[in-house]
Amino acid sequence: MTDDKGQTKDVVTLIVPSHPKYLYVVRSAIYPLVIEAGFPKKDARKIVLAVDEACSNIIKYAYEGDYTRTYSLDITVEAGRFAVELKDSGKKPDLSKIAPRKLDEVRPGGLGTHFIAAVFDRVEYDTSRGAGTVLTLVKEKR
Amino acid sequence: MKVEITTEKINAGFLLKLKGDVDMNSSSDVRTAMAEIFKQGRSGMKALLIDLSQVRYMDSSGIATLVEGMQNCLKTGARLRLCELSPPVRDVFELARLASVFEIFPTITDASSGL
């Protein structure tokens, strides 16, 4: 697909069962797409990690551990930019409680939101739909 | 995607080798392996060494498992030493800014010394 400026822009959609055993499928799909968008390998690994954490959060919090559901990822790949919209149909998050934890607290858990915020330039939760949440994550290459 | 876990008895305690992906699906297996080590090494274990050279991927649940391992080591007076961090593990440590919290060594030999 080509946009108004003649730039190539491709959208890849994944629909994934909410069982954590399929997280590696998401990671395996995301990595080459991030490389395709022109990011170096180290950045690509961090982007994969942050997307994986967002998927894990859907399984843990939106679906509360129900492994029988599905969620989707619409991934937009263009030169120097990677964007993904994650859509679930589960419990909406309390947006006032989503905050990266303090890193000086050495305790298990709570790191996923920090990774997402640290890696992506734009993190937006849309809970205005009838059911579920759309999480938009955008990373621009610098 | 599963993680392969190998446990070896060494002079100072135990060496845990992880191979594969440590994520939400597999970190509980690592936790179980560590619990077994703490059960076996209840007395006299000086250290638990964890070889991370073959870890292809680690997420926050993997980090959480290592933090739990460190806390359990502290309770028993043992040391938790991480060795040969693979590039993906280094990335996640960098993001979590936890590198200063753990004892990290370039090789298993280095990690085994001074115990």
mmCIF file of C-alpha atoms in Angstrom:
data_model
loop_
_atom_site.group_PDB
_atom_site.id
_atom_site.type_symbol
_atom_site.label_atom_id
_atom_site.label_comp_id
_atom_site.label_asym_id
_atom_site.label_seq_id
_atom_site.Cartn_x
_atom_site.Cartn_y
_atom_site.Cartn_z
ATOM 1 C CA MET A 1 0.000 0.000 0.000
ATOM 2 C CA THR A 2 1.254 3.516 -0.826
ATOM 3 C CA ASP A 3 0.228 6.718 0.933
ATOM 4 C CA ASP A 4 -0.297 10.247 -0.512
ATOM 5 C CA LYS A 5 3.443 10.947 -0.424
ATOM 6 C CA GLY A 6 4.316 7.763 -2.278
ATOM 7 C CA GLN A 7 5.623 6.072 0.879
ATOM 8 C CA THR A 8 5.001 2.387 1.327
ATOM 9 C CA LYS A 9 2.753 1.596 4.257
ATOM 10 C CA ASP A 10 1.716 -1.968 5.012
ATOM 11 C CA VAL A 11 -0.762 -3.178 7.595
ATOM 12 C CA VAL A 12 -0.477 -6.671 9.039
ATOM 13 C CA THR A 13 -3.291 -8.017 11.219
ATOM 14 C CA LEU A 14 -2.857 -10.847 13.704
ATOM 15 C CA ILE A 15 -5.659 -12.469 15.644
ATOM 16 C CA VAL A 16 -4.226 -14.369 18.574
ATOM 17 C CA PRO A 17 -5.734 -16.759 21.133
ATOM 18 C CA SER A 18 -5.340 -15.416 24.680
ATOM 19 C CA HIS A 19 -3.221 -18.373 25.828
ATOM 20 C CA PRO A 20 0.314 -17.275 26.800
ATOM 21 C CA LYS A 21 1.763 -20.157 24.789
ATOM 22 C CA TYR A 22 1.021 -18.067 21.677
ATOM 23 C CA LEU A 23 2.996 -15.025 22.836
ATOM 24 C CA TYR A 24 6.034 -16.359 20.980
ATOM 25 C CA VAL A 25 3.988 -16.299 17.760
ATOM 26 C CA VAL A 26 3.390 -12.563 18.273
ATOM 27 C CA ARG A 27 7.096 -12.010 19.000
ATOM 28 C CA SER A 28 8.127 -14.038 15.958
ATOM 29 C CA ALA A 29 5.824 -11.974 13.739
ATOM 30 C CA ILE A 30 6.707 -8.561 15.184
ATOM 31 C CA TYR A 31 10.507 -8.763 15.034
ATOM 32 C CA PRO A 32 10.906 -8.947 11.218
ATOM 33 C CA LEU A 33 8.260 -6.244 10.774
ATOM 34 C CA VAL A 34 10.199 -3.863 13.039
ATOM 35 C CA ILE A 35 13.378 -4.648 11.101
ATOM 36 C CA GLU A 36 11.393 -4.030 7.888
ATOM 37 C CA ALA A 37 10.487 -0.572 9.240
ATOM 38 C CA GLY A 38 14.204 0.168 9.479
ATOM 39 C CA PHE A 39 14.894 -0.119 13.202
ATOM 40 C CA PRO A 40 18.217 -1.578 14.384
ATOM 41 C CA LYS A 41 18.194 -5.014 16.018
ATOM 42 C CA LYS A 42 18.602 -3.729 19.574
ATOM 43 C CA ASP A 43 15.614 -1.384 19.189
ATOM 44 C CA ALA A 44 13.670 -4.173 17.507
ATOM 45 C CA ARG A 45 14.227 -6.463 20.506
ATOM 46 C CA LYS A 46 12.950 -3.777 22.881
ATOM 47 C CA ILE A 47 9.885 -3.079 20.715
ATOM 48 C CA VAL A 48 9.116 -6.807 20.623
ATOM 49 C CA LEU A 49 9.448 -6.920 24.425
ATOM 50 C CA ALA A 50 7.074 -3.983 24.910
ATOM 51 C CA VAL A 51 4.440 -5.426 22.547
ATOM 52 C CA ASP A 52 4.754 -8.794 24.298
ATOM 53 C CA GLU A 53 4.183 -7.079 27.658
ATOM 54 C CA ALA A 54 1.063 -5.361 26.281
ATOM 55 C CA CYS A 55 -0.261 -8.756 25.116
ATOM 56 C CA SER A 56 0.545 -10.307 28.515
ATOM 57 C CA ASN A 57 -1.384 -7.488 30.198
ATOM 58 C CA ILE A 58 -4.425 -8.233 28.026
ATOM 59 C CA ILE A 59 -4.296 -11.888 29.100
ATOM 60 C CA LYS A 60 -3.724 -11.084 32.785
ATOM 61 C CA TYR A 61 -5.945 -8.050 33.309
ATOM 62 C CA ALA A 62 -8.459 -7.631 30.464
ATOM 63 C CA TYR A 63 -9.250 -11.359 30.264
ATOM 64 C CA GLU A 64 -8.284 -12.081 33.883
ATOM 65 C CA GLY A 65 -6.452 -15.260 32.924
ATOM 66 C CA ASP A 66 -9.153 -16.601 30.611
ATOM 67 C CA TYR A 67 -7.125 -18.385 27.928
ATOM 68 C CA THR A 68 -10.117 -19.037 25.647
ATOM 69 C CA ARG A 69 -10.498 -15.529 24.252
ATOM 70 C CA THR A 70 -8.768 -13.719 21.378
ATOM 71 C CA TYR A 71 -7.181 -10.317 20.852
ATOM 72 C CA SER A 72 -5.931 -8.650 17.708
ATOM 73 C CA LEU A 73 -2.942 -6.610 16.606
ATOM 74 C CA ASP A 74 -3.096 -4.243 13.619
ATOM 75 C CA ILE A 75 0.526 -3.527 12.819
ATOM 76 C CA THR A 76 1.416 -0.648 10.516
ATOM 77 C CA VAL A 77 4.859 -0.791 8.992
ATOM 78 C CA GLU A 78 6.398 2.141 7.159
ATOM 79 C CA ALA A 79 9.914 3.461 6.776
ATOM 80 C CA GLY A 80 11.126 4.738 10.139
ATOM 81 C CA ARG A 81 7.862 4.189 11.954
ATOM 82 C CA PHE A 82 6.253 1.226 13.698
ATOM 83 C CA ALA A 83 2.724 1.344 15.067
ATOM 84 C CA VAL A 84 0.452 -1.291 16.548
ATOM 85 C CA GLU A 85 -3.151 -1.235 17.722
ATOM 86 C CA LEU A 86 -3.998 -3.956 20.200
ATOM 87 C CA LYS A 87 -7.696 -4.660 20.566
ATOM 88 C CA ASP A 88 -9.324 -6.782 23.220
ATOM 89 C CA SER A 89 -12.905 -7.329 24.275
ATOM 90 C CA GLY A 90 -12.226 -7.783 27.969
ATOM 91 C CA LYS A 91 -12.375 -5.779 31.159
ATOM 92 C CA LYS A 92 -11.495 -2.112 30.670
ATOM 93 C CA PRO A 93 -8.506 -0.859 32.635
ATOM 94 C CA ASP A 94 -8.807 1.823 35.275
ATOM 95 C CA LEU A 95 -6.720 4.406 33.440
ATOM 96 C CA SER A 96 -5.986 6.315 36.658
ATOM 97 C CA LYS A 97 -4.166 3.245 37.981
ATOM 98 C CA ILE A 98 -1.986 2.568 34.936
ATOM 99 C CA ALA A 99 1.407 3.938 35.839
ATOM 100 C CA PRO A 100 4.936 2.605 35.553
ATOM 101 C CA ARG A 101 6.160 1.528 38.958
ATOM 102 C CA LYS A 102 9.122 3.152 40.656
ATOM 103 C CA LEU A 103 12.231 1.331 39.547
ATOM 104 C CA ASP A 104 13.918 1.667 42.919
ATOM 105 C CA GLU A 105 11.331 -0.729 44.348
ATOM 106 C CA VAL A 106 13.025 -4.084 43.956
ATOM 107 C CA ARG A 107 10.069 -6.396 43.885
ATOM 108 C CA PRO A 108 8.568 -8.877 41.463
ATOM 109 C CA GLY A 109 5.898 -7.565 39.091
ATOM 110 C CA GLY A 110 4.741 -4.225 37.731
ATOM 111 C CA LEU A 111 7.501 -3.841 35.183
ATOM 112 C CA GLY A 112 5.488 -4.423 32.019
ATOM 113 C CA THR A 113 3.868 -0.976 31.994
ATOM 114 C CA HIS A 114 7.276 0.597 32.573
ATOM 115 C CA PHE A 115 8.725 -1.263 29.561
ATOM 116 C CA ILE A 116 5.844 -0.129 27.323
ATOM 117 C CA ALA A 117 6.211 3.514 28.404
ATOM 118 C CA ALA A 118 10.010 3.418 28.105
ATOM 119 C CA VAL A 119 10.072 1.924 24.608
ATOM 120 C CA PHE A 120 7.214 3.647 22.776
ATOM 121 C CA ASP A 121 6.866 7.346 21.945
ATOM 122 C CA ARG A 122 3.090 7.224 22.062
ATOM 123 C CA VAL A 123 0.958 5.027 24.347
ATOM 124 C CA GLU A 124 -2.792 5.616 24.205
ATOM 125 C CA TYR A 125 -5.615 3.632 25.758
ATOM 126 C CA ASP A 126 -9.065 4.027 24.169
ATOM 127 C CA THR A 127 -11.841 2.619 26.335
ATOM 128 C CA SER A 128 -14.648 4.468 24.565
ATOM 129 C CA ARG A 129 -15.766 1.453 22.523
ATOM 130 C CA GLY A 130 -18.674 -0.671 23.712
ATOM 131 C CA ALA A 131 -16.467 -3.513 24.879
ATOM 132 C CA GLY A 132 -12.796 -3.774 25.576
ATOM 133 C CA THR A 133 -9.868 -1.506 24.930
ATOM 134 C CA VAL A 134 -7.768 -0.332 22.009
ATOM 135 C CA LEU A 135 -4.153 0.300 22.956
ATOM 136 C CA THR A 136 -2.168 2.258 20.371
ATOM 137 C CA LEU A 137 1.627 2.101 20.510
ATOM 138 C CA VAL A 138 3.803 4.149 18.167
ATOM 139 C CA LYS A 139 7.582 4.274 17.794
ATOM 140 C CA GLU A 140 9.417 6.645 15.463
ATOM 141 C CA LYS A 141 12.974 5.917 14.385
ATOM 142 C CA ARG A 142 15.427 8.591 15.501
ATOM 143 C CA MET B 1 7.609 -22.036 23.411
ATOM 144 C CA LYS B 2 9.128 -23.763 26.426
ATOM 145 C CA VAL B 3 12.287 -23.080 28.342
ATOM 146 C CA GLU B 4 14.769 -25.917 28.862
ATOM 147 C CA ILE B 5 16.005 -26.034 32.437
ATOM 148 C CA THR B 6 19.058 -27.936 33.638
ATOM 149 C CA THR B 7 20.091 -28.090 37.277
ATOM 150 C CA GLU B 8 23.628 -29.056 38.293
ATOM 151 C CA LYS B 9 25.035 -29.510 41.771
ATOM 152 C CA ILE B 10 28.289 -27.588 42.132
ATOM 153 C CA ASN B 11 30.676 -27.101 45.055
ATOM 154 C CA ALA B 12 29.139 -23.811 46.151
ATOM 155 C CA GLY B 13 25.546 -24.883 45.651
ATOM 156 C CA PHE B 14 23.653 -25.163 42.380
ATOM 157 C CA LEU B 15 23.975 -24.061 38.774
ATOM 158 C CA LEU B 16 20.731 -23.486 36.899
ATOM 159 C CA LYS B 17 21.015 -23.327 33.105
ATOM 160 C CA LEU B 18 18.163 -21.826 31.113
ATOM 161 C CA LYS B 19 17.717 -22.241 27.375
ATOM 162 C CA GLY B 20 14.946 -20.723 25.265
ATOM 163 C CA ASP B 21 12.269 -18.162 26.065
ATOM 164 C CA VAL B 22 11.471 -17.129 29.646
ATOM 165 C CA ASP B 23 8.061 -15.479 29.337
ATOM 166 C CA MET B 24 4.607 -15.487 30.892
ATOM 167 C CA ASN B 25 4.135 -19.034 29.599
ATOM 168 C CA SER B 26 7.351 -20.521 30.952
ATOM 169 C CA SER B 27 8.549 -18.448 33.920
ATOM 170 C CA SER B 28 6.506 -20.625 36.286
ATOM 171 C CA ASP B 29 8.711 -23.577 35.218
ATOM 172 C CA VAL B 30 11.794 -21.595 36.247
ATOM 173 C CA ARG B 31 10.112 -20.697 39.552
ATOM 174 C CA THR B 32 9.363 -24.393 40.177
ATOM 175 C CA ALA B 33 12.975 -25.369 39.407
ATOM 176 C CA MET B 34 14.264 -22.725 41.813
ATOM 177 C CA ALA B 35 11.836 -23.841 44.526
ATOM 178 C CA GLU B 36 13.209 -27.391 44.162
ATOM 179 C CA ILE B 37 16.768 -26.073 44.493
ATOM 180 C CA PHE B 38 15.891 -24.117 47.650
ATOM 181 C CA LYS B 39 14.272 -27.272 49.046
ATOM 182 C CA GLN B 40 17.350 -29.390 48.305
ATOM 183 C CA GLY B 41 19.862 -26.745 49.308
ATOM 184 C CA ARG B 42 18.150 -25.673 52.493
ATOM 185 C CA SER B 43 21.338 -26.059 54.469
ATOM 186 C CA GLY B 44 24.807 -25.278 53.303
ATOM 187 C CA MET B 45 24.014 -23.740 49.923
ATOM 188 C CA LYS B 46 26.400 -20.845 49.415
ATOM 189 C CA ALA B 47 25.178 -19.763 46.025
ATOM 190 C CA LEU B 48 22.748 -20.298 43.191
ATOM 191 C CA LEU B 49 24.353 -19.556 39.834
ATOM 192 C CA ILE B 50 22.082 -18.973 36.847
ATOM 193 C CA ASP B 51 23.536 -19.313 33.350
ATOM 194 C CA LEU B 52 21.573 -17.018 31.008
ATOM 195 C CA SER B 53 23.759 -17.408 27.906
ATOM 196 C CA GLN B 54 21.167 -19.479 26.035
ATOM 197 C CA VAL B 55 18.129 -17.365 26.895
ATOM 198 C CA ARG B 56 16.669 -16.112 23.627
ATOM 199 C CA TYR B 57 14.009 -13.949 25.237
ATOM 200 C CA MET B 58 13.071 -12.754 28.729
ATOM 201 C CA ASP B 59 10.083 -10.624 29.735
ATOM 202 C CA SER B 60 9.044 -8.947 32.986
ATOM 203 C CA SER B 61 7.762 -12.249 34.396
ATOM 204 C CA GLY B 62 11.282 -13.655 33.939
ATOM 205 C CA ILE B 63 12.742 -10.654 35.749
ATOM 206 C CA ALA B 64 10.155 -11.098 38.511
ATOM 207 C CA THR B 65 11.193 -14.734 38.865
ATOM 208 C CA LEU B 66 14.849 -13.739 39.239
ATOM 209 C CA VAL B 67 13.916 -11.104 41.842
ATOM 210 C CA GLU B 68 11.992 -13.772 43.767
ATOM 211 C CA GLY B 69 15.034 -16.055 43.515
ATOM 212 C CA MET B 70 17.257 -13.317 44.887
ATOM 213 C CA GLN B 71 14.868 -12.687 47.777
ATOM 214 C CA ASN B 72 14.783 -16.416 48.583
ATOM 215 C CA CYS B 73 18.579 -16.544 48.488
ATOM 216 C CA LEU B 74 18.779 -13.610 50.903
ATOM 217 C CA LYS B 75 16.446 -15.430 53.308
ATOM 218 C CA THR B 76 18.705 -18.499 53.322
ATOM 219 C CA GLY B 77 21.978 -16.575 53.416
ATOM 220 C CA ALA B 78 22.973 -17.719 49.934
ATOM 221 C CA ARG B 79 24.107 -15.605 46.967
ATOM 222 C CA LEU B 80 22.296 -15.414 43.652
ATOM 223 C CA ARG B 81 24.774 -14.908 40.831
ATOM 224 C CA LEU B 82 23.798 -14.415 37.203
ATOM 225 C CA CYS B 83 26.265 -15.351 34.470
ATOM 226 C CA GLU B 84 26.757 -14.814 30.752
ATOM 227 C CA LEU B 85 23.720 -12.656 30.050
ATOM 228 C CA SER B 86 22.629 -13.032 26.420
ATOM 229 C CA PRO B 87 21.905 -9.801 24.451
ATOM 230 C CA PRO B 88 18.096 -10.092 24.893
ATOM 231 C CA VAL B 89 18.558 -10.529 28.649
ATOM 232 C CA ARG B 90 20.912 -7.525 28.735
ATOM 233 C CA ASP B 91 18.225 -5.473 26.968
ATOM 234 C CA VAL B 92 15.569 -6.294 29.536
ATOM 235 C CA PHE B 93 17.962 -5.630 32.435
ATOM 236 C CA GLU B 94 18.841 -2.287 30.863
ATOM 237 C CA LEU B 95 15.177 -1.334 30.556
ATOM 238 C CA ALA B 96 14.394 -2.489 34.088
ATOM 239 C CA ARG B 97 17.515 -0.743 35.398
ATOM 240 C CA LEU B 98 18.138 -3.740 37.628
ATOM 241 C CA ALA B 99 21.725 -4.467 36.634
ATOM 242 C CA SER B 100 23.018 -2.933 39.856
ATOM 243 C CA VAL B 101 20.648 -5.019 41.963
ATOM 244 C CA PHE B 102 21.999 -8.399 40.858
ATOM 245 C CA GLU B 103 25.487 -9.869 41.005
ATOM 246 C CA ILE B 104 26.329 -10.356 37.325
ATOM 247 C CA PHE B 105 29.411 -12.163 35.992
ATOM 248 C CA PRO B 106 30.767 -12.628 32.468
ATOM 249 C CA THR B 107 31.419 -16.369 32.914
ATOM 250 C CA ILE B 108 30.385 -19.258 35.147
ATOM 251 C CA THR B 109 34.029 -19.563 36.246
ATOM 252 C CA ASP B 110 34.037 -15.932 37.400
ATOM 253 C CA ALA B 111 30.735 -16.422 39.196
ATOM 254 C CA SER B 112 32.067 -19.517 40.973
ATOM 255 C CA SER B 113 35.073 -17.755 42.424
ATOM 256 C CA GLY B 114 35.218 -16.207 45.873
ATOM 257 C CA LEU B 115 32.419 -18.284 47.348
#
